[in-house]
Amino acid sequence: MSLTSRLKSMVKQAMTPQPKPLTEFEYATLPWIDKKDADIDSFVKRYQRGQNFPYDLADKLRFWQQNGYVILEKAIQEEWVDQLWNEVEELIAHHERYRTNVRIDRPEYAAQPVKEAKDVPTEVLDGPYIKIMDFHDNSVMGKKIMLHNSIVTFLEAVFSDRVVAMQSLLFKYGSQQATHQDFAYVVSENPSHLAAAWIALEDVHIDSGPLFYFPGSHKLRKFDFGNTGMFYSGESKHNPTDFARYLEKVCQEAGLKRETLLIKKGDVLLWHASLAHGGDAIRNPALTRKSYVCHYSSLKAYQHHRQAPTSEPIRRSMNGADVFANPQMPDQEDIFK
Ligand SMILES: O=C(O)CCC(=O)C(=O)O
């Protein structure tokens, strides 16, 4: 393209009105349960799959609708949790064998916080400020827990659509992450079709930096990052600290209480795209807080892997839900059988 045509095209783009970034979910595409006329009793009568759900589905859906979360006690069998954690320990101990991405939130890694496990020493991987990313790509057990029948049955009810898992994070220590709502960071093709699971891989100790959350905060007005609306990007005018301050202020104004998640190994917290939450301060650095966080969307809202938005994904299906194979590391898929 010549310089003149490039300039012309830049001027044309600058003069074309850009769509205003979203500052609220579109009402028409909200999950049915977030709409004003949601009729939970008739939904439950029609929802065949809910009949084998080992909790009272109508009660859990009502609780979700009001509070933006539910807890499924003893959802995941201990042996599964133990197997997953043994695999994580193997990854940490023999990091040189694995290409799993790891995020290191330590000042010495600030220039490049995401690296492959093989390039991060065991002492660093084994410490705090580490997020092991998308380990489910590598692990069949990671996929089995992510797509566990109880999680999928509940989220399929919430979306009234097939569930598709989007991504996962594994933590050995508390994240100490500031208050946030996930839709700002984890974006599907329909941002309101998003939910998450926090799976306890050990009993949570109050001094280990537990997750905290504000029940009812999923109904509050969204934060506006300025130029990028309700989504955060490196270009946003406002930053995650402004986001946290806003959420804490509006939760306080609305009289919402801050709760601390003290659940047991194998229990699962499921939360709404807009539930305000974060990681508490670690009061005893010797304590671990092993946990597995998975994010989900629906078939209609997540049709392509985020790293290959124009290719048809390779679906791995379990319990009537899907997760896409990692398009960038096919050699690392299911290396932990
Ligand atoms: O587990 C934590 O401390 C925070 C996890 C979290 O907020 C998230 O993944 O969205």
Coordinates of C-alpha atoms and ligand atoms in Angstrom, one line a residue:
M1 CA 0.0 0.0 0.0
S2 CA 1.4 3.4 -0.9
L3 CA 1.9 6.1 1.7
T4 CA -1.0 8.2 0.3
S5 CA -3.5 5.3 0.4
R6 CA -2.3 4.3 3.9
L7 CA -2.8 7.9 5.0
K8 CA -6.3 8.0 3.3
S9 CA -7.3 4.8 5.1
M10 CA -6.1 6.1 8.5
V11 CA -8.1 9.4 8.0
K12 CA -11.2 7.3 6.9
Q13 CA -10.9 5.1 10.0
A14 CA -10.5 8.2 12.3
M15 CA -13.7 9.7 10.7
T16 CA -15.8 6.6 10.9
P17 CA -17.8 6.6 14.2
Q18 CA -16.6 3.7 16.3
P19 CA -19.2 1.7 18.3
K20 CA -19.3 2.9 21.9
P21 CA -17.7 0.3 24.2
L22 CA -20.2 -1.6 26.3
T23 CA -20.7 -0.3 29.9
E24 CA -23.4 -2.8 30.8
F25 CA -24.5 -6.3 29.6
E26 CA -27.1 -6.3 26.9
Y27 CA -30.4 -7.2 28.5
A28 CA -31.6 -9.3 25.6
T29 CA -28.6 -11.7 25.7
L30 CA -28.4 -12.2 29.5
P31 CA -28.7 -15.8 30.8
W32 CA -32.4 -16.4 31.4
I33 CA -31.8 -16.5 35.2
D34 CA -30.6 -12.9 35.2
K35 CA -33.8 -11.6 33.5
K36 CA -36.7 -10.1 35.4
D37 CA -39.3 -12.8 34.7
A38 CA -37.0 -15.8 35.4
D39 CA -39.3 -18.7 36.5
I40 CA -37.0 -21.1 38.3
D41 CA -39.7 -23.7 39.3
S42 CA -40.9 -24.2 35.7
F43 CA -37.3 -24.3 34.4
V44 CA -36.4 -27.1 37.0
K45 CA -39.5 -29.1 36.0
R46 CA -38.4 -29.1 32.3
Y47 CA -34.7 -29.6 33.0
Q48 CA -34.2 -33.4 32.7
R49 CA -30.6 -33.4 33.6
G50 CA -31.3 -31.7 36.9
Q51 CA -33.0 -34.9 38.2
N52 CA -29.6 -36.5 39.1
F53 CA -28.1 -33.4 40.6
P54 CA -27.1 -34.3 44.2
Y55 CA -28.2 -30.9 45.6
D56 CA -31.6 -29.2 45.6
L57 CA -31.4 -27.5 42.1
A58 CA -34.3 -25.1 42.6
D59 CA -32.8 -23.9 45.9
K60 CA -29.3 -23.5 44.5
L61 CA -30.6 -21.6 41.4
R62 CA -32.7 -19.2 43.7
F63 CA -29.6 -18.7 45.8
W64 CA -27.5 -18.0 42.7
Q65 CA -30.0 -15.5 41.4
Q66 CA -30.1 -13.5 44.7
N67 CA -26.4 -13.8 45.7
G68 CA -24.4 -14.5 42.5
Y69 CA -22.8 -17.7 43.8
V70 CA -23.4 -21.2 45.2
I71 CA -21.3 -23.7 47.1
L72 CA -21.4 -27.4 46.2
E73 CA -20.1 -29.3 49.2
K74 CA -18.1 -32.5 48.7
A75 CA -18.5 -32.2 44.9
I76 CA -15.2 -33.6 43.8
Q77 CA -13.9 -36.9 45.1
E78 CA -10.7 -36.7 47.2
E79 CA -8.7 -39.2 45.0
W80 CA -9.3 -36.9 42.0
V81 CA -8.1 -33.9 43.9
D82 CA -5.0 -35.8 45.1
Q83 CA -4.2 -37.0 41.6
L84 CA -4.4 -33.5 40.2
W85 CA -2.1 -32.2 43.0
N86 CA 0.4 -35.0 42.5
E87 CA 0.6 -33.9 38.8
V88 CA 1.2 -30.3 39.8
E89 CA 4.0 -31.4 42.2
E90 CA 5.6 -33.3 39.3
L91 CA 5.4 -30.2 37.1
I92 CA 7.0 -28.1 39.8
A93 CA 9.7 -30.7 40.6
H94 CA 10.6 -31.6 37.0
H95 CA 9.8 -28.2 35.4
E96 CA 12.4 -28.7 32.6
R97 CA 10.1 -31.3 31.0
Y98 CA 7.0 -29.1 30.7
R99 CA 5.9 -26.2 28.5
T100 CA 2.8 -25.2 30.6
N101 CA 2.5 -21.4 30.8
V102 CA 3.1 -20.0 34.2
R103 CA 2.4 -16.4 35.4
I104 CA 4.9 -15.0 37.9
D105 CA 3.7 -11.9 39.6
R106 CA 7.1 -11.0 41.1
P107 CA 9.1 -7.8 40.4
E108 CA 12.0 -9.6 38.8
Y109 CA 9.6 -11.1 36.2
A110 CA 7.8 -7.8 35.5
A111 CA 9.2 -7.5 32.0
Q112 CA 7.9 -10.9 31.0
P113 CA 5.5 -12.3 33.6
V114 CA 4.3 -15.3 31.6
K115 CA 6.9 -18.1 30.9
E116 CA 6.9 -21.8 30.1
A117 CA 7.4 -23.9 33.2
K118 CA 10.7 -25.3 31.8
D119 CA 12.2 -21.8 32.0
V120 CA 11.2 -21.1 35.7
P121 CA 13.3 -22.7 38.5
T122 CA 11.6 -25.1 40.9
E123 CA 12.1 -22.8 43.9
V124 CA 10.1 -20.0 42.1
L125 CA 7.4 -22.4 40.9
D126 CA 7.0 -23.8 44.4
G127 CA 6.5 -20.4 46.0
P128 CA 3.8 -17.6 46.2
Y129 CA 2.8 -15.2 43.3
I130 CA 2.5 -18.1 40.8
K131 CA -0.5 -19.0 38.6
I132 CA -0.2 -22.2 36.6
M133 CA -2.2 -21.5 33.5
D134 CA -4.5 -23.9 31.6
F135 CA -3.0 -27.0 33.2
H136 CA -6.2 -28.8 32.0
D137 CA -4.6 -28.8 28.5
N138 CA -1.9 -31.1 29.9
S139 CA -4.0 -33.2 32.2
V140 CA -6.9 -35.6 31.7
M141 CA -7.6 -35.3 35.5
G142 CA -7.6 -31.5 35.1
K143 CA -10.3 -31.9 32.4
K144 CA -12.3 -34.4 34.4
I145 CA -12.5 -32.1 37.4
M146 CA -13.1 -29.0 35.2
L147 CA -16.0 -30.8 33.5
H148 CA -17.3 -32.6 36.6
N149 CA -20.9 -33.6 36.3
S150 CA -22.1 -31.5 39.2
I151 CA -20.4 -28.3 37.9
V152 CA -21.7 -28.9 34.4
T153 CA -25.2 -29.7 35.5
F154 CA -25.5 -26.5 37.5
L155 CA -23.9 -24.2 34.9
E156 CA -25.9 -25.7 32.0
A157 CA -29.0 -24.7 34.0
V158 CA -27.6 -21.2 34.5
F159 CA -26.9 -20.7 30.7
S160 CA -29.7 -23.0 29.5
D161 CA -27.1 -24.0 26.9
R162 CA -24.2 -26.5 26.6
V163 CA -21.3 -25.6 28.8
V164 CA -17.9 -24.8 27.3
A165 CA -14.8 -24.4 29.6
M166 CA -12.6 -21.5 28.6
Q167 CA -9.5 -21.5 30.8
S168 CA -8.1 -22.5 34.2
L169 CA -5.6 -21.4 36.8
L170 CA -3.9 -23.4 39.6
F171 CA -2.6 -21.8 42.8
K172 CA -0.5 -23.3 45.5
Y173 CA -0.7 -20.1 47.6
G174 CA -3.3 -17.3 48.0
S175 CA -3.4 -14.9 45.0
Q176 CA -3.9 -11.7 47.1
Q177 CA -5.6 -10.3 44.0
A178 CA -7.5 -7.0 44.4
T179 CA -11.3 -7.0 44.3
H180 CA -12.6 -7.5 40.7
Q181 CA -15.3 -9.0 38.5
D182 CA -14.2 -11.6 36.0
F183 CA -16.1 -10.3 32.9
A184 CA -13.7 -7.4 32.7
Y185 CA -10.8 -9.8 32.1
V186 CA -12.2 -13.0 30.8
V187 CA -14.2 -12.1 27.7
S188 CA -16.4 -14.5 25.7
E189 CA -18.4 -13.6 22.6
N190 CA -21.3 -12.7 24.9
P191 CA -19.7 -11.3 28.0
S192 CA -22.7 -12.1 30.3
H193 CA -22.3 -15.8 29.5
L194 CA -19.4 -16.4 31.9
A195 CA -19.1 -18.2 35.2
A196 CA -16.3 -19.6 37.3
A197 CA -15.5 -22.4 39.7
W198 CA -13.1 -22.3 42.7
I199 CA -12.3 -25.8 43.6
A200 CA -10.6 -26.4 47.0
L201 CA -7.7 -28.8 46.7
E202 CA -7.2 -28.7 50.5
D203 CA -9.2 -27.3 53.5
V204 CA -8.9 -23.5 53.4
H205 CA -7.3 -21.9 56.4
I206 CA -8.3 -18.4 57.4
D207 CA -4.7 -17.1 57.4
S208 CA -3.8 -18.6 54.0
G209 CA -5.2 -15.7 52.0
P210 CA -8.7 -17.1 51.3
L211 CA -11.0 -15.9 48.5
F212 CA -13.4 -13.2 49.6
Y213 CA -16.6 -12.1 47.8
F214 CA -19.5 -9.8 48.2
P215 CA -22.9 -11.7 47.9
G216 CA -25.3 -9.7 45.7
S217 CA -22.6 -7.6 44.0
H218 CA -23.5 -9.2 40.6
K219 CA -26.4 -6.8 40.4
L220 CA -24.4 -3.6 40.8
R221 CA -23.8 -1.0 38.1
K222 CA -20.6 -1.8 36.2
F223 CA -17.3 0.1 36.5
D224 CA -16.4 2.2 33.4
F225 CA -12.7 1.8 32.5
G226 CA -13.2 5.0 30.4
N227 CA -12.2 4.4 26.7
T228 CA -12.7 0.6 27.0
G229 CA -16.1 0.6 28.8
M230 CA -16.5 -2.3 31.2
F231 CA -13.6 -4.3 29.9
Y232 CA -10.0 -3.9 31.0
S233 CA -7.1 -3.8 28.6
G234 CA -3.6 -2.3 28.6
E235 CA -5.1 0.8 26.9
S236 CA -7.7 1.4 29.5
K237 CA -7.8 4.9 31.1
H238 CA -8.5 3.4 34.5
N239 CA -6.6 0.5 36.1
P240 CA -7.4 -2.5 38.3
T241 CA -6.8 -0.5 41.5
D242 CA -9.5 2.0 40.4
F243 CA -11.7 -1.0 39.6
A244 CA -11.2 -2.4 43.1
R245 CA -11.8 0.9 44.8
Y246 CA -15.0 1.4 42.9
L247 CA -16.3 -2.1 43.7
E248 CA -15.5 -1.8 47.4
K249 CA -17.2 1.6 47.5
V250 CA -20.4 0.5 45.7
C251 CA -20.6 -2.7 47.8
Q252 CA -20.4 -0.7 51.0
E253 CA -23.0 1.9 49.8
A254 CA -25.3 -1.0 48.9
G255 CA -24.8 -2.5 52.4
L256 CA -23.3 -5.8 51.0
K257 CA -21.2 -7.8 53.4
R258 CA -17.8 -9.2 52.6
E259 CA -17.7 -13.0 53.0
T260 CA -14.6 -15.2 53.3
L261 CA -14.5 -18.6 51.6
L262 CA -13.5 -21.2 54.2
I263 CA -14.5 -24.4 52.3
K264 CA -13.1 -27.9 52.6
K265 CA -11.1 -30.1 50.2
G266 CA -13.3 -31.2 47.3
D267 CA -15.9 -28.4 47.9
V268 CA -16.6 -26.0 44.9
L269 CA -17.7 -22.4 44.8
L270 CA -19.4 -21.4 41.6
W271 CA -19.7 -17.7 40.9
H272 CA -21.4 -15.4 38.5
A273 CA -19.6 -13.3 35.9
S274 CA -20.2 -10.1 37.9
L275 CA -19.6 -11.3 41.5
A276 CA -17.1 -9.0 43.1
H277 CA -14.3 -11.0 44.7
G278 CA -10.6 -11.2 45.3
G279 CA -7.8 -12.9 47.3
D280 CA -7.4 -11.9 51.0
A281 CA -4.0 -11.0 52.5
I282 CA -1.8 -14.0 53.4
R283 CA -1.4 -13.7 57.2
N284 CA 0.8 -16.8 57.6
P285 CA 3.2 -17.2 54.6
A286 CA 3.9 -20.8 55.6
L287 CA 0.3 -21.8 54.7
T288 CA -0.6 -23.1 51.3
R289 CA -4.0 -22.5 49.7
K290 CA -4.1 -25.1 46.9
S291 CA -6.9 -24.3 44.5
Y292 CA -8.1 -24.8 41.0
V293 CA -10.1 -22.0 39.3
C294 CA -11.9 -22.7 36.0
H295 CA -13.9 -20.3 33.8
Y296 CA -16.8 -21.3 31.7
S297 CA -19.1 -19.9 29.0
S298 CA -21.8 -21.4 26.8
L299 CA -21.8 -23.0 23.4
K300 CA -23.5 -20.0 21.8
A301 CA -21.0 -17.5 23.4
Y302 CA -17.7 -19.4 23.1
Q303 CA -17.2 -20.9 19.7
H304 CA -13.5 -20.6 19.2
H305 CA -10.4 -21.0 21.3
R306 CA -9.3 -17.5 22.4
Q307 CA -5.8 -18.2 20.9
A308 CA -7.2 -19.3 17.5
P309 CA -10.3 -17.2 16.9
T310 CA -10.6 -18.0 13.2
S311 CA -10.1 -21.8 13.3
E312 CA -12.6 -24.6 14.2
P313 CA -11.6 -25.8 17.7
I314 CA -10.8 -29.4 18.6
R315 CA -13.5 -30.3 21.2
R316 CA -12.8 -32.6 24.1
S317 CA -16.2 -33.6 25.6
M318 CA -17.1 -35.0 29.0
N319 CA -20.5 -35.0 30.8
G320 CA -22.1 -33.2 27.9
A321 CA -19.7 -30.2 28.1
D322 CA -16.7 -29.2 26.0
V323 CA -13.2 -27.8 26.4
F324 CA -11.1 -26.9 23.4
A325 CA -7.6 -28.5 22.9
N326 CA -4.8 -25.9 23.1
P327 CA -4.2 -24.9 19.4
Q328 CA -0.6 -23.8 20.2
M329 CA 0.8 -26.8 22.1
P330 CA -0.7 -30.0 20.6
D331 CA 2.3 -32.0 21.8
Q332 CA 1.5 -31.0 25.4
E333 CA -2.2 -32.1 25.3
D334 CA -3.1 -34.8 27.9
I335 CA 0.6 -35.6 28.7
F336 CA -0.7 -36.4 32.2
K337 CA -3.0 -39.3 31.5
Ligands
LIG1 O1 -8.2 -17.5 44.1 C1 -8.0 -16.4 44.2 O2 -7.5 -15.9 45.2 C2 -8.5 -15.4 43.1 C3 -8.9 -16.0 41.9 C4 -9.7 -15.1 41.0 O3 -10.1 -14.1 41.5 C5 -10.0 -15.4 39.6 O4 -9.4 -16.3 39.1 O5 -10.8 -14.6 39.1

